[in-house]
């Protein structure tokens, strides 16, 4: 291991400055890893020519159809040691907790079989073990697998899930995100490892409306914590907060910032909340962490169809379940069943390479809700339709049906 | 006779309790409130009376094993041997004793890991793979982010923005970086250049045709071989055809530019989640330091910092002051390209007599 370093005048410029440098890190690897030497060479070549030089291909492990991102160099004659530079995706634990013993084992395995470069974490939420020859994929994966880690999704499959720190270290957490994450994802193991869906399908779990996992736009099914009853108010702590910050601060930064104007600072420095009009946005609770907390009757709101740009433009998820409890084993069973129903409806009705949100755009929300065996709810829309282009000859029958449903 | 291959253990997402700091494990679901004693430090208090201090530090995301081991050494010596990562690749060390905070911060700072990214700071940029690993990138990711975070270092280690700022980058129009208060994304400006000799062998032509958002791709015979052609008047240069058909090269050293978008928000706090909007384009893709893109980002941040009210995210600030004022304050030109003409565009037009002077 002593391949001569390529000249990298452009990359060298990324070694200065106060932020940690990935170039310095790769150079350190290059001292005893020739793959890293040629990786730097190819990257410099990209910087010089302003073009990328990796192409996809096929690489996998026994028993799985996905989870490896194959990369073959198009300039391998110049940089032969990194001609194969595959990534292995590994699913971390919910909220990305690690003990150092585990991380050190990761490093040892990857130093032995790969380039020594690990991204913590990729945008989907995987541990990205970057830089592996075709030959070494299997032995490297075997080692991670023996440690209790499994491969994440890639291609048209269920992808690795993500959940916020939630219950482990956040007072805003409205449900057990880690449990929901594991129960849902681990019910789809076959769909994670053997890509056979129209396209990718992502689940993300945020414990409250702050949506730290960005689930509303980054997942096909977003599970966001909420509550049904009143915000818990500790009026003594409200008074302490007002005393510390002043009435003006509280009015400017708490009460007038409420999107539905449901907060009022009373003359005696207590807070009055019109809970019927609270939309669970989290703002006041974010500001007054000691005085205010989510209510006690907690559960989740579920949105479907968030995605990134291609093909039809970025989409935010849309509400399909305004509220469901998520506490008992039965509740979690219902969540898993719902996720299964949503995905199966999309598998049945989605076009090739069409995300769930694009399908909803194409067929309309009504068809999805009907397909899921659910009823529409005014919480699913910002406002009713603004155009008369709809057949209403079923109106009376529908009113009658709804009456029957209501009557049970 | 070779040995039987090892079949995978399909264990899925592992149990998180085994990797969790004991104080977090003990108080799972029991947390009561939190405060931020200083930028980069969180202090959480449990209903059981337990407390935990979290120190957050920035990393380069693409980490070599030596850096990870260094972080492990720090965690072992100063933070009970446990860490966790945020989705923006910040690392968090938890300690149950306040006295451990200062030496932990000193150790991280000494090794070059900036402490911050909490509260009203500019956190680490969530980013993609770029030239380091992606098969379709128009630019690099890690390098852009390193350059920008060097420039925004003070904004990471301090909490003096009106509200939190989440920046994202994406090296093609797929937008893997996602929505951000500021998004820095590649924007191609020329249609793909097609190598007709390779299309028939490499591309599943019907699915490439189906990928095009504007139906600009048609099957065609070129030089006596089956290929694809692009109606360049229709083409919006999104690059959707390039991943399934590499001979339709969309990346161009000159014409793949950078565009900047503002006002993306995933949180529900105050206003509903929102998508980012185009504010600047035509910015050169200029490695290794991308100074032109950095200048625009810094200008936007400076104006936001000065003009926004406390707790206003960038998009909320612009909604309050109006887009004309945003363009005026930032000095960015408003052009015909800013006026949406994609499906649903009508919803973005001003259907009122509201105007500010």
XYZ file of C-alpha atoms in Angstrom:
765
model
C 0.000 0.000 0.000
C 2.172 2.827 -1.139
C 0.737 4.134 -4.349
C 2.019 7.603 -5.117
C -0.493 10.378 -4.474
C -1.869 12.254 -7.469
C -1.404 16.000 -7.542
C -4.662 17.476 -6.251
C -4.236 21.260 -6.294
C -7.978 21.953 -6.332
C -8.916 19.496 -3.603
C -5.998 20.771 -1.512
C -7.856 24.064 -1.261
C -10.610 22.248 0.630
C -8.216 21.432 3.461
C -8.074 24.967 4.819
C -10.824 26.689 6.771
C -12.530 25.983 10.088
C -14.983 23.246 9.004
C -13.739 19.623 9.193
C -12.329 18.582 5.824
C -13.376 15.377 4.109
C -10.343 15.771 1.835
C -7.945 15.681 4.781
C -9.738 12.534 5.902
C -9.473 10.794 2.532
C -5.798 11.776 2.312
C -5.232 10.131 5.667
C -6.849 6.966 4.283
C -4.654 7.197 1.187
C -1.550 6.683 3.303
C -2.386 2.996 3.521
C -5.202 2.483 1.039
C -4.573 2.706 -2.705
C -8.292 2.934 -3.449
C -8.353 6.256 -1.608
C -5.334 7.456 -3.610
C -7.131 6.926 -6.908
C -10.420 8.192 -5.508
C -8.737 11.519 -4.829
C -7.241 11.407 -8.316
C -10.634 10.876 -9.912
C -12.284 13.525 -7.738
C -9.608 16.060 -8.709
C -10.249 15.093 -12.336
C -13.953 15.835 -11.765
C -13.093 19.209 -10.239
C -10.858 20.048 -13.211
C -13.333 18.983 -15.894
C -16.539 19.718 -13.923
C -18.020 16.320 -14.711
C -18.800 13.123 -12.816
C -17.200 9.798 -13.818
C -19.137 7.055 -12.044
C -21.563 4.767 -13.762
C -24.009 2.332 -12.255
C -24.140 -1.405 -12.831
C -25.014 -4.499 -10.897
C -23.628 -5.671 -7.571
C -25.335 -7.366 -4.690
C -25.023 -9.948 -1.954
C -26.399 -13.457 -1.799
C -30.086 -13.535 -1.001
C -30.748 -9.836 -1.603
C -31.545 -7.871 -4.739
C -30.782 -4.401 -3.450
C -28.871 -2.415 -0.877
C -25.606 -2.034 -2.737
C -25.071 1.038 -4.870
C -22.736 -0.146 -7.622
C -20.231 2.340 -8.994
C -17.753 1.674 -11.776
C -15.301 4.333 -12.861
C -15.442 5.649 -16.415
C -11.822 6.769 -16.088
C -10.488 3.535 -14.648
C -7.470 3.510 -16.953
C -6.223 6.609 -15.139
C -7.393 5.565 -11.688
C -7.454 1.761 -11.639
C -7.489 1.251 -7.870
C -10.905 2.881 -7.533
C -12.346 1.357 -10.691
C -14.935 -0.368 -8.506
C -16.188 1.920 -5.767
C -19.490 0.489 -4.528
C -21.479 1.673 -1.540
C -23.089 -0.668 0.970
C -26.138 0.743 2.710
C -26.666 -0.352 6.295
C -29.743 0.472 8.362
C -28.898 2.186 11.624
C -30.988 1.903 14.764
C -33.861 4.392 15.144
C -32.579 7.909 15.899
C -29.037 6.827 14.971
C -27.822 5.899 18.436
C -24.442 4.167 18.733
C -22.124 2.954 21.390
C -18.496 3.507 20.500
C -17.687 -0.209 20.529
C -20.089 -0.671 17.615
C -18.746 2.311 15.670
C -15.204 1.042 16.169
C -16.225 -2.349 14.789
C -17.708 -0.573 11.767
C -14.349 1.131 11.241
C -12.383 -2.111 11.586
C -14.557 -3.955 9.076
C -14.505 -1.103 6.603
C -10.774 -0.614 6.901
C -10.311 -4.291 6.153
C -12.732 -4.644 3.238
C -13.384 -1.147 1.914
C -11.914 2.290 1.383
C -12.322 3.378 4.999
C -14.780 6.132 4.034
C -18.149 6.130 5.812
C -20.928 8.716 5.461
C -22.946 9.157 8.629
C -25.592 9.290 7.253
C -27.022 9.392 3.747
C -30.129 11.408 2.963
C -32.344 8.334 3.183
C -30.940 7.572 6.623
C -28.475 4.783 5.896
C -24.949 4.295 7.065
C -23.188 4.666 3.714
C -20.069 2.518 3.514
C -18.451 4.082 0.506
C -15.864 2.396 -1.632
C -15.738 -1.352 -1.991
C -14.644 -3.747 -4.721
C -17.191 -6.179 -6.162
C -15.292 -9.038 -4.585
C -15.366 -7.551 -1.085
C -19.064 -6.670 -0.905
C -20.078 -10.089 0.384
C -17.430 -10.552 3.093
C -17.900 -6.951 4.279
C -21.664 -7.312 4.477
C -21.350 -10.648 6.275
C -19.381 -8.936 9.029
C -21.940 -6.133 9.466
C -24.743 -8.668 9.348
C -23.101 -10.749 12.098
C -22.954 -7.582 14.216
C -26.738 -7.368 14.039
C -27.001 -4.885 11.198
C -28.911 -5.400 8.001
C -28.778 -3.909 4.553
C -30.918 -0.902 3.681
C -33.070 -0.475 0.630
C -32.018 0.726 -2.791
C -33.841 0.913 -6.086
C -37.595 0.324 -6.335
C -37.975 -0.984 -2.794
C -39.049 0.044 0.673
C -36.214 2.237 1.862
C -34.534 2.535 5.205
C -36.762 4.369 7.670
C -35.916 7.364 9.807
C -37.180 8.515 13.167
C -36.340 11.464 15.374
C -34.667 11.246 18.788
C -38.192 11.506 20.234
C -38.911 9.424 23.320
C -35.186 8.983 23.955
C -34.520 12.655 24.625
C -37.339 15.000 23.701
C -40.242 16.235 25.772
C -42.303 17.015 22.661
C -42.462 13.352 21.670
C -46.106 12.256 21.281
C -45.565 8.561 20.579
C -42.866 5.911 20.695
C -41.175 6.724 17.386
C -38.523 4.043 17.735
C -41.119 1.336 18.209
C -43.273 2.584 15.325
C -40.194 2.813 13.108
C -39.102 -0.744 13.876
C -42.529 -2.357 13.772
C -43.425 -0.807 10.425
C -40.060 -1.237 8.704
C -39.491 -4.727 10.018
C -42.844 -5.792 8.619
C -41.546 -4.908 5.152
C -38.204 -6.700 5.246
C -38.848 -8.613 2.061
C -39.739 -5.379 0.222
C -36.578 -3.704 1.528
C -34.239 -6.395 0.281
C -35.899 -7.467 -2.955
C -36.836 -4.477 -5.080
C -40.132 -5.213 -6.813
C -42.200 -2.057 -6.331
C -43.157 0.582 -8.902
C -40.495 2.836 -7.347
C -39.065 3.671 -3.916
C -41.298 3.899 -0.830
C -40.145 5.747 2.294
C -41.431 5.875 5.845
C -40.395 8.575 8.280
C -41.439 9.093 11.880
C -41.461 12.454 13.666
C -42.638 12.758 17.248
C -44.408 16.094 16.829
C -45.369 18.777 14.344
C -41.823 20.171 14.316
C -41.194 17.209 12.002
C -37.446 17.000 12.587
C -37.312 14.095 10.113
C -38.713 16.314 7.338
C -41.212 13.515 6.805
C -43.814 15.714 5.156
C -41.688 16.147 2.068
C -39.272 13.250 2.260
C -41.508 10.266 2.777
C -44.358 8.473 1.075
C -45.868 7.860 4.475
C -45.192 10.404 7.197
C -46.126 9.562 10.777
C -46.224 12.743 12.861
C -47.017 12.899 16.570
C -49.914 14.987 17.849
C -52.537 15.112 20.610
C -56.320 15.429 20.822
C -56.948 17.097 24.168
C -55.710 20.368 25.652
C -52.161 21.672 25.749
C -50.811 21.083 29.250
C -50.146 24.423 30.913
C -48.139 24.970 34.070
C -49.410 28.470 34.944
C -46.739 28.981 37.629
C -44.097 28.391 34.947
C -45.964 30.727 32.563
C -45.676 33.426 35.195
C -41.987 32.682 35.664
C -41.465 32.950 31.916
C -43.334 36.279 31.730
C -41.315 37.546 34.675
C -38.056 36.564 33.052
C -38.832 37.764 29.515
C -41.453 40.493 29.965
C -45.041 40.719 28.716
C -44.053 42.319 25.427
C -41.757 39.432 24.543
C -44.475 36.882 25.272
C -47.068 38.809 23.245
C -44.693 39.351 20.294
C -43.158 35.903 20.245
C -45.783 33.561 21.603
C -49.379 34.757 21.469
C -49.308 36.745 18.207
C -47.273 34.035 16.497
C -50.062 31.499 17.000
C -51.409 30.671 13.535
C -55.003 30.503 14.768
C -54.794 33.255 17.384
C -55.897 30.855 20.101
C -53.559 32.168 22.813
C -54.181 35.062 25.147
C -51.859 36.462 27.792
C -54.130 37.496 30.639
C -53.671 40.532 32.878
C -52.491 38.261 35.700
C -49.696 36.816 33.499
C -51.424 33.483 32.959
C -52.040 32.000 29.531
C -55.506 31.259 28.203
C -55.754 28.762 25.348
C -58.715 28.207 23.051
C -57.832 24.565 22.517
C -60.692 23.984 20.066
C -58.764 26.175 17.646
C -55.249 24.928 18.365
C -53.782 23.218 15.259
C -50.936 21.524 17.191
C -48.302 23.543 15.301
C -45.862 23.374 18.269
C -44.728 27.007 18.203
C -45.785 28.077 21.720
C -44.505 24.796 23.159
C -41.161 25.318 21.376
C -40.791 28.760 22.982
C -42.027 27.922 26.471
C -40.623 24.445 26.961
C -41.097 24.423 30.703
C -44.568 25.986 30.878
C -46.287 24.217 27.986
C -46.428 20.590 26.845
C -48.441 18.570 24.340
C -51.701 17.201 25.740
C -52.046 13.784 27.356
C -54.336 12.116 24.786
C -51.636 11.531 22.239
C -51.363 9.800 18.899
C -50.317 10.433 15.325
C -51.356 12.264 12.193
C -50.489 10.458 8.965
C -49.676 12.075 5.644
C -49.083 10.320 2.343
C -47.252 11.182 -0.811
C -44.334 13.462 0.032
C -41.496 13.325 -2.476
C -38.730 15.238 -4.181
C -38.692 16.890 -7.575
C -38.703 14.484 -10.520
C -41.043 13.760 -12.260
C -43.862 16.220 -11.548
C -42.258 18.558 -9.011
C -41.774 18.440 -5.242
C -44.837 17.329 -3.314
C -45.680 17.678 0.326
C -47.554 14.772 1.841
C -51.301 15.127 2.272
C -53.251 14.179 5.336
C -54.919 10.787 5.127
C -55.370 10.130 8.862
C -56.049 13.201 11.013
C -55.585 11.237 14.236
C -55.048 7.731 15.465
C -53.969 6.481 18.852
C -50.600 4.783 19.007
C -50.116 3.273 22.448
C -51.313 -0.323 22.675
C -50.078 -3.368 20.789
C -53.356 -3.224 18.878
C -52.714 0.413 17.894
C -49.295 -0.474 16.527
C -50.865 -3.377 14.668
C -53.285 -0.927 13.061
C -50.408 1.324 12.003
C -48.607 -1.598 10.378
C -51.852 -2.657 8.648
C -52.413 0.876 7.353
C -48.868 1.114 5.998
C -49.349 -2.252 4.304
C -52.681 -1.147 2.792
C -51.271 2.141 1.522
C -48.293 0.459 -0.062
C -50.309 -2.351 -1.594
C -52.827 0.082 -3.070
C -49.921 1.958 -4.663
C -48.269 -1.245 -5.898
C -51.576 -2.167 -7.493
C -52.306 1.244 -9.024
C -49.011 3.084 -9.408
C -47.331 3.252 -12.781
C -43.751 2.156 -13.238
C -41.424 4.750 -11.655
C -44.357 6.669 -10.167
C -44.116 7.685 -6.536
C -47.120 7.349 -4.274
C -47.679 11.126 -4.276
C -47.599 11.250 -8.056
C -50.201 8.501 -8.143
C -52.431 10.503 -5.788
C -51.999 13.526 -8.077
C -53.009 11.411 -11.082
C -55.977 9.488 -9.650
C -57.212 11.970 -7.045
C -57.332 11.653 -3.285
C -60.883 10.251 -3.323
C -59.759 7.128 -5.126
C -56.953 6.533 -2.637
C -59.201 7.017 0.388
C -61.832 4.718 -1.089
C -59.155 2.187 -1.981
C -57.951 2.194 1.622
C -61.503 1.565 2.815
C -61.542 4.872 4.652
C -63.911 7.843 4.644
C -62.976 11.313 3.473
C -62.567 13.904 6.217
C -62.606 17.708 5.933
C -59.159 17.693 7.584
C -57.812 16.218 4.341
C -58.333 19.451 2.372
C -57.422 23.104 2.737
C -60.811 23.964 1.338
C -63.506 22.246 -0.708
C -63.334 22.328 -4.494
C -63.505 25.682 -6.282
C -64.842 24.374 -9.587
C -68.135 22.762 -10.571
C -66.545 20.129 -12.796
C -67.824 17.078 -11.028
C -70.707 14.637 -11.561
C -73.116 15.026 -8.682
C -75.779 12.557 -9.742
C -74.769 10.359 -6.806
C -75.247 13.116 -4.219
C -78.456 11.842 -2.587
C -77.210 8.280 -2.457
C -73.970 9.420 -0.872
C -75.795 11.459 1.778
C -77.892 8.389 2.547
C -74.783 6.178 2.717
C -73.074 8.578 5.098
C -76.159 8.551 7.324
C -76.011 4.769 7.425
C -72.306 4.833 8.236
C -72.922 7.305 11.034
C -75.731 5.184 12.407
C -73.321 2.226 12.412
C -16.138 -28.463 -2.913
C -16.548 -24.840 -1.907
C -18.200 -23.863 1.355
C -21.888 -23.018 1.316
C -22.425 -19.266 0.987
C -23.665 -17.538 4.117
C -27.296 -16.501 3.809
C -28.165 -13.106 5.307
C -29.872 -12.735 8.653
C -32.789 -10.482 7.757
C -32.735 -8.602 11.022
C -34.049 -5.300 9.656
C -33.845 -2.145 11.729
C -31.926 -2.974 14.916
C -33.151 -2.337 18.434
C -32.071 1.147 19.496
C -32.026 0.545 23.246
C -28.803 -1.453 23.044
C -26.949 1.579 21.611
C -28.587 4.283 23.690
C -26.944 6.296 26.449
C -28.139 4.792 29.776
C -29.723 8.052 30.957
C -31.765 8.250 27.755
C -32.708 4.592 28.086
C -33.789 5.047 31.691
C -35.921 8.093 30.895
C -37.373 6.906 27.596
C -40.659 8.776 27.099
C -40.225 10.607 30.413
C -38.646 13.917 29.375
C -40.238 17.056 30.784
C -38.523 20.169 29.396
C -35.284 21.456 27.927
C -33.188 24.586 27.580
C -30.060 25.603 25.691
C -27.412 26.828 28.131
C -25.202 27.942 25.225
C -25.034 27.337 21.461
C -24.342 23.697 20.733
C -25.501 22.481 24.139
C -28.932 21.131 25.077
C -30.022 20.460 28.639
C -32.950 18.076 29.066
C -34.716 17.370 32.347
C -36.810 14.269 32.942
C -39.919 13.845 35.073
C -37.840 11.389 37.098
C -35.477 14.220 38.012
C -32.685 12.863 35.818
C -30.876 15.342 33.619
C -28.806 15.050 30.479
C -26.599 17.537 28.669
C -26.053 17.100 24.956
C -23.110 18.604 23.123
C -23.620 18.879 19.373
C -20.713 19.148 16.960
C -20.442 19.470 13.219
C -18.751 16.801 11.121
C -17.729 16.489 7.492
C -20.335 13.703 7.011
C -18.034 11.748 4.629
C -15.798 10.485 7.395
C -12.660 8.425 7.259
C -12.316 5.703 9.895
C -9.600 7.695 11.666
C -11.969 10.616 12.216
C -14.691 8.276 13.487
C -12.227 6.639 15.880
C -11.159 10.081 17.071
C -14.795 10.893 17.833
C -15.096 7.531 19.611
C -11.990 8.326 21.683
C -13.586 11.607 22.752
C -16.868 9.841 23.527
C -15.069 7.175 25.583
C -13.005 9.663 27.538
C -15.528 12.444 28.070
C -19.040 11.194 27.260
C -19.699 7.713 28.643
C -19.032 5.963 25.314
C -22.278 6.815 23.508
C -23.083 9.119 20.584
C -25.906 9.756 18.194
C -26.143 11.522 14.865
C -28.647 14.072 13.635
C -30.013 13.922 10.108
C -27.736 16.813 9.190
C -24.668 14.742 10.112
C -24.014 16.530 13.356
C -22.778 14.257 16.127
C -24.211 14.447 19.646
C -22.518 13.421 22.886
C -24.678 12.933 25.959
C -23.475 13.367 29.541
C -25.472 13.064 32.751
C -23.130 15.332 34.702
C -22.933 19.042 33.913
C -19.290 19.137 34.949
C -18.457 16.935 31.966
C -19.726 19.487 29.432
C -16.790 21.886 29.471
C -13.984 19.332 29.032
C -16.010 17.624 26.306
C -16.398 20.899 24.419
C -12.685 21.593 24.844
C -11.735 18.164 23.514
C -13.981 18.493 20.459
C -12.836 22.042 19.750
C -9.188 21.031 20.043
C -9.750 18.331 17.412
C -11.439 20.786 15.054
C -15.099 19.843 15.490
C -17.194 23.016 15.718
C -19.753 23.116 18.537
C -23.127 24.459 17.455
C -25.953 23.731 15.066
C -28.618 24.157 17.746
C -31.451 26.671 18.044
C -31.281 29.728 15.840
C -28.068 28.811 14.087
C -27.272 27.805 10.540
C -26.973 24.066 10.953
C -24.881 21.726 8.847
C -25.988 21.567 5.233
C -27.818 18.391 4.333
C -26.311 17.193 1.126
C -25.889 14.513 -1.447
C -22.976 12.536 -2.918
C -21.902 14.604 -5.886
C -18.795 13.757 -7.846
C -17.504 11.598 -5.003
C -19.984 8.809 -5.599
C -23.105 9.643 -7.596
C -23.617 8.453 -11.178
C -25.518 11.529 -12.408
C -24.182 14.590 -10.550
C -23.868 18.016 -12.101
C -21.530 19.174 -9.349
C -19.860 18.003 -6.177
C -21.675 17.910 -2.843
C -19.113 17.486 -0.057
C -16.869 20.176 -1.552
C -19.673 22.688 -1.935
C -20.717 22.029 1.641
C -17.181 22.235 3.035
C -16.710 25.584 1.261
C -20.019 26.984 2.456
C -19.637 25.760 6.029
C -16.192 27.383 6.154
C -17.938 30.634 5.233
C -20.851 30.052 7.619
C -18.782 28.736 10.520
C -19.680 31.692 12.759
C -23.356 31.163 12.021
C -23.036 27.499 13.038
C -21.319 28.140 16.362
C -23.616 31.047 17.315
C -27.376 31.274 17.646
C -28.069 34.733 16.342
C -30.311 34.114 13.361
C -34.008 35.037 13.736
C -34.862 31.325 13.700
C -33.154 28.098 12.718
C -31.744 27.992 9.183
C -31.669 24.705 7.290
C -29.612 24.761 4.104
C -29.591 21.967 1.549
C -27.646 21.267 -1.606
C -28.446 18.980 -4.522
C -26.166 18.067 -7.386
C -28.977 17.507 -9.868
C -32.619 18.417 -10.209
C -33.791 15.304 -8.432
C -33.205 17.456 -5.346
C -31.964 14.741 -2.940
C -31.012 17.558 -0.578
C -34.690 18.311 -0.152
C -36.480 21.444 0.938
C -34.532 24.112 2.793
C -34.684 27.669 4.021
C -32.015 28.004 1.365
C -31.487 25.296 -1.252
C -28.490 25.332 -3.583
C -29.290 23.089 -6.520
C -27.844 22.281 -9.903
C -29.980 23.590 -12.755
C -29.158 22.397 -16.259
C -29.660 24.971 -18.971
C -29.184 22.952 -22.150
C -31.004 19.848 -23.451
C -29.210 16.489 -23.287
C -26.548 15.657 -25.861
C -27.406 12.223 -27.220
C -24.879 9.617 -28.231
C -27.144 7.851 -30.727
C -24.745 4.944 -31.191
C -25.258 3.808 -27.599
C -28.959 4.410 -26.897
C -30.298 1.161 -28.342
C -27.867 -0.947 -26.321
C -28.122 0.862 -23.009
C -31.591 2.334 -22.665
C -35.026 0.888 -22.212
C -36.510 3.395 -24.621
C -40.206 3.296 -23.612
C -39.394 3.943 -19.983
C -37.083 6.832 -20.930
C -39.889 8.341 -23.002
C -42.204 7.927 -19.998
C -39.794 9.715 -17.652
C -40.019 13.046 -19.474
C -42.273 15.487 -17.604
C -43.056 17.445 -20.787
C -43.301 14.591 -23.309
C -40.380 15.955 -25.280
C -38.745 12.578 -25.982
C -39.712 10.455 -28.990
C -38.384 7.182 -30.359
C -36.489 7.796 -33.589
C -34.203 6.047 -36.044
C -30.894 7.854 -36.172
C -28.065 6.733 -38.478
C -30.107 3.595 -39.190
C -30.231 2.629 -35.502
C -33.076 2.831 -33.009
C -32.551 5.827 -30.746
C -34.392 8.688 -29.077
C -34.773 12.316 -30.046
C -35.634 15.337 -27.947
C -37.902 18.147 -29.022
C -35.621 20.899 -27.791
C -38.376 23.517 -27.837
C -40.302 21.519 -25.247
C -37.312 20.310 -23.201
C -37.041 21.883 -19.750
C -33.536 20.465 -19.165
C -34.535 18.657 -15.955
C -32.285 15.662 -16.620
C -34.967 13.059 -15.810
C -33.969 11.112 -18.937
C -30.300 10.895 -17.978
C -30.349 8.336 -15.103
C -32.210 5.666 -17.123
C -30.286 6.547 -20.284
C -26.671 7.661 -19.692
C -26.089 8.362 -23.419
C -28.481 11.312 -22.972
C -25.807 13.377 -21.274
C -27.340 16.355 -19.466
C -24.329 17.400 -17.395
C -22.223 20.089 -18.929
C -19.165 21.781 -17.446
C -20.381 25.145 -18.706
C -24.163 24.933 -18.983
C -24.995 23.041 -15.805
C -25.427 26.030 -13.531
C -26.440 26.542 -9.929
C -29.805 27.916 -8.832
C -30.730 29.129 -5.362
C -34.120 28.682 -3.764
C -35.500 30.005 -0.470
C -38.415 29.403 1.857
C -38.619 25.632 2.140
C -39.903 24.479 5.498
C -40.901 21.042 6.771
C -41.971 22.052 10.241
C -45.592 22.848 11.090
C -44.597 25.495 13.627
C -46.648 28.675 13.037
C -47.090 28.301 9.256
C -47.767 25.117 7.323
C -44.857 23.325 5.637
C -43.847 25.051 2.412
C -41.779 24.431 -0.700
C -38.759 26.537 -1.547
C -39.027 29.132 -4.313
C -36.536 30.117 -7.011
C -34.648 33.342 -6.315
C -31.385 33.142 -8.282
C -30.055 31.100 -11.170
C -27.314 31.061 -13.777
C -24.650 30.878 -11.054
C -21.470 29.239 -12.336
C -20.587 25.768 -11.097
C -17.182 26.818 -9.914
C -15.055 24.322 -7.966
C -13.215 24.055 -5.638
C -14.815 26.840 -3.599
C -17.965 27.946 -5.478
C -17.471 31.612 -4.462
C -20.365 32.974 -6.574
C -22.904 30.634 -4.957
C -21.499 31.369 -1.507
C -21.816 35.124 -2.099
C -25.535 34.831 -2.921
C -26.204 32.604 0.089
C -24.349 34.965 2.413
C -26.191 37.972 1.035
C -29.587 36.331 1.601
C -28.584 35.280 5.118
C -27.352 38.767 5.983
C -30.600 40.403 4.877
C -32.702 37.772 6.664
C -30.678 38.205 9.843
C -31.154 41.958 9.756
C -34.777 42.178 8.647
C -36.682 39.159 9.976
C -38.512 39.105 13.280
C -37.631 36.624 16.002
C -38.989 33.129 15.242
C -39.678 33.849 11.581
C -38.249 31.158 9.349
C -36.926 32.480 6.073
C -40.087 31.711 4.107
C -42.276 33.254 6.786
C -40.186 36.414 6.748
C -40.576 36.736 2.973
C -44.316 36.091 3.225
C -44.554 38.975 5.693
C -42.478 41.518 3.788
C -43.562 40.358 0.337
C -41.478 39.057 -2.553
C -40.905 42.477 -4.179
C -39.172 43.617 -0.990
C -37.127 40.406 -0.825
C -35.719 41.031 -4.290
C -35.161 44.692 -3.449
C -33.346 43.979 -0.181
C -31.171 41.209 -1.569
C -30.431 43.028 -4.824
C -31.290 39.871 -6.752
C -32.949 40.535 -10.109
C -36.571 39.450 -10.624
C -36.998 37.938 -14.090
C -39.568 36.214 -16.274
C -38.038 32.916 -15.108
C -39.340 33.514 -11.598
C -42.943 33.477 -12.815
C -44.144 29.876 -12.603
C -45.614 28.287 -15.700
C -45.762 24.665 -14.527
C -49.004 22.906 -13.529
C -50.699 24.651 -10.631
C -48.848 27.877 -11.400
C -52.015 29.941 -11.095
C -51.971 29.372 -7.362
C -48.678 31.286 -7.203
C -49.974 34.382 -8.996
C -51.280 37.434 -7.155
C -55.045 37.309 -7.584
C -55.643 40.481 -5.611
C -54.977 44.200 -5.584
C -52.574 43.792 -2.659
C -49.336 45.607 -3.337
C -46.701 47.252 -1.163
C -44.909 50.486 -2.078
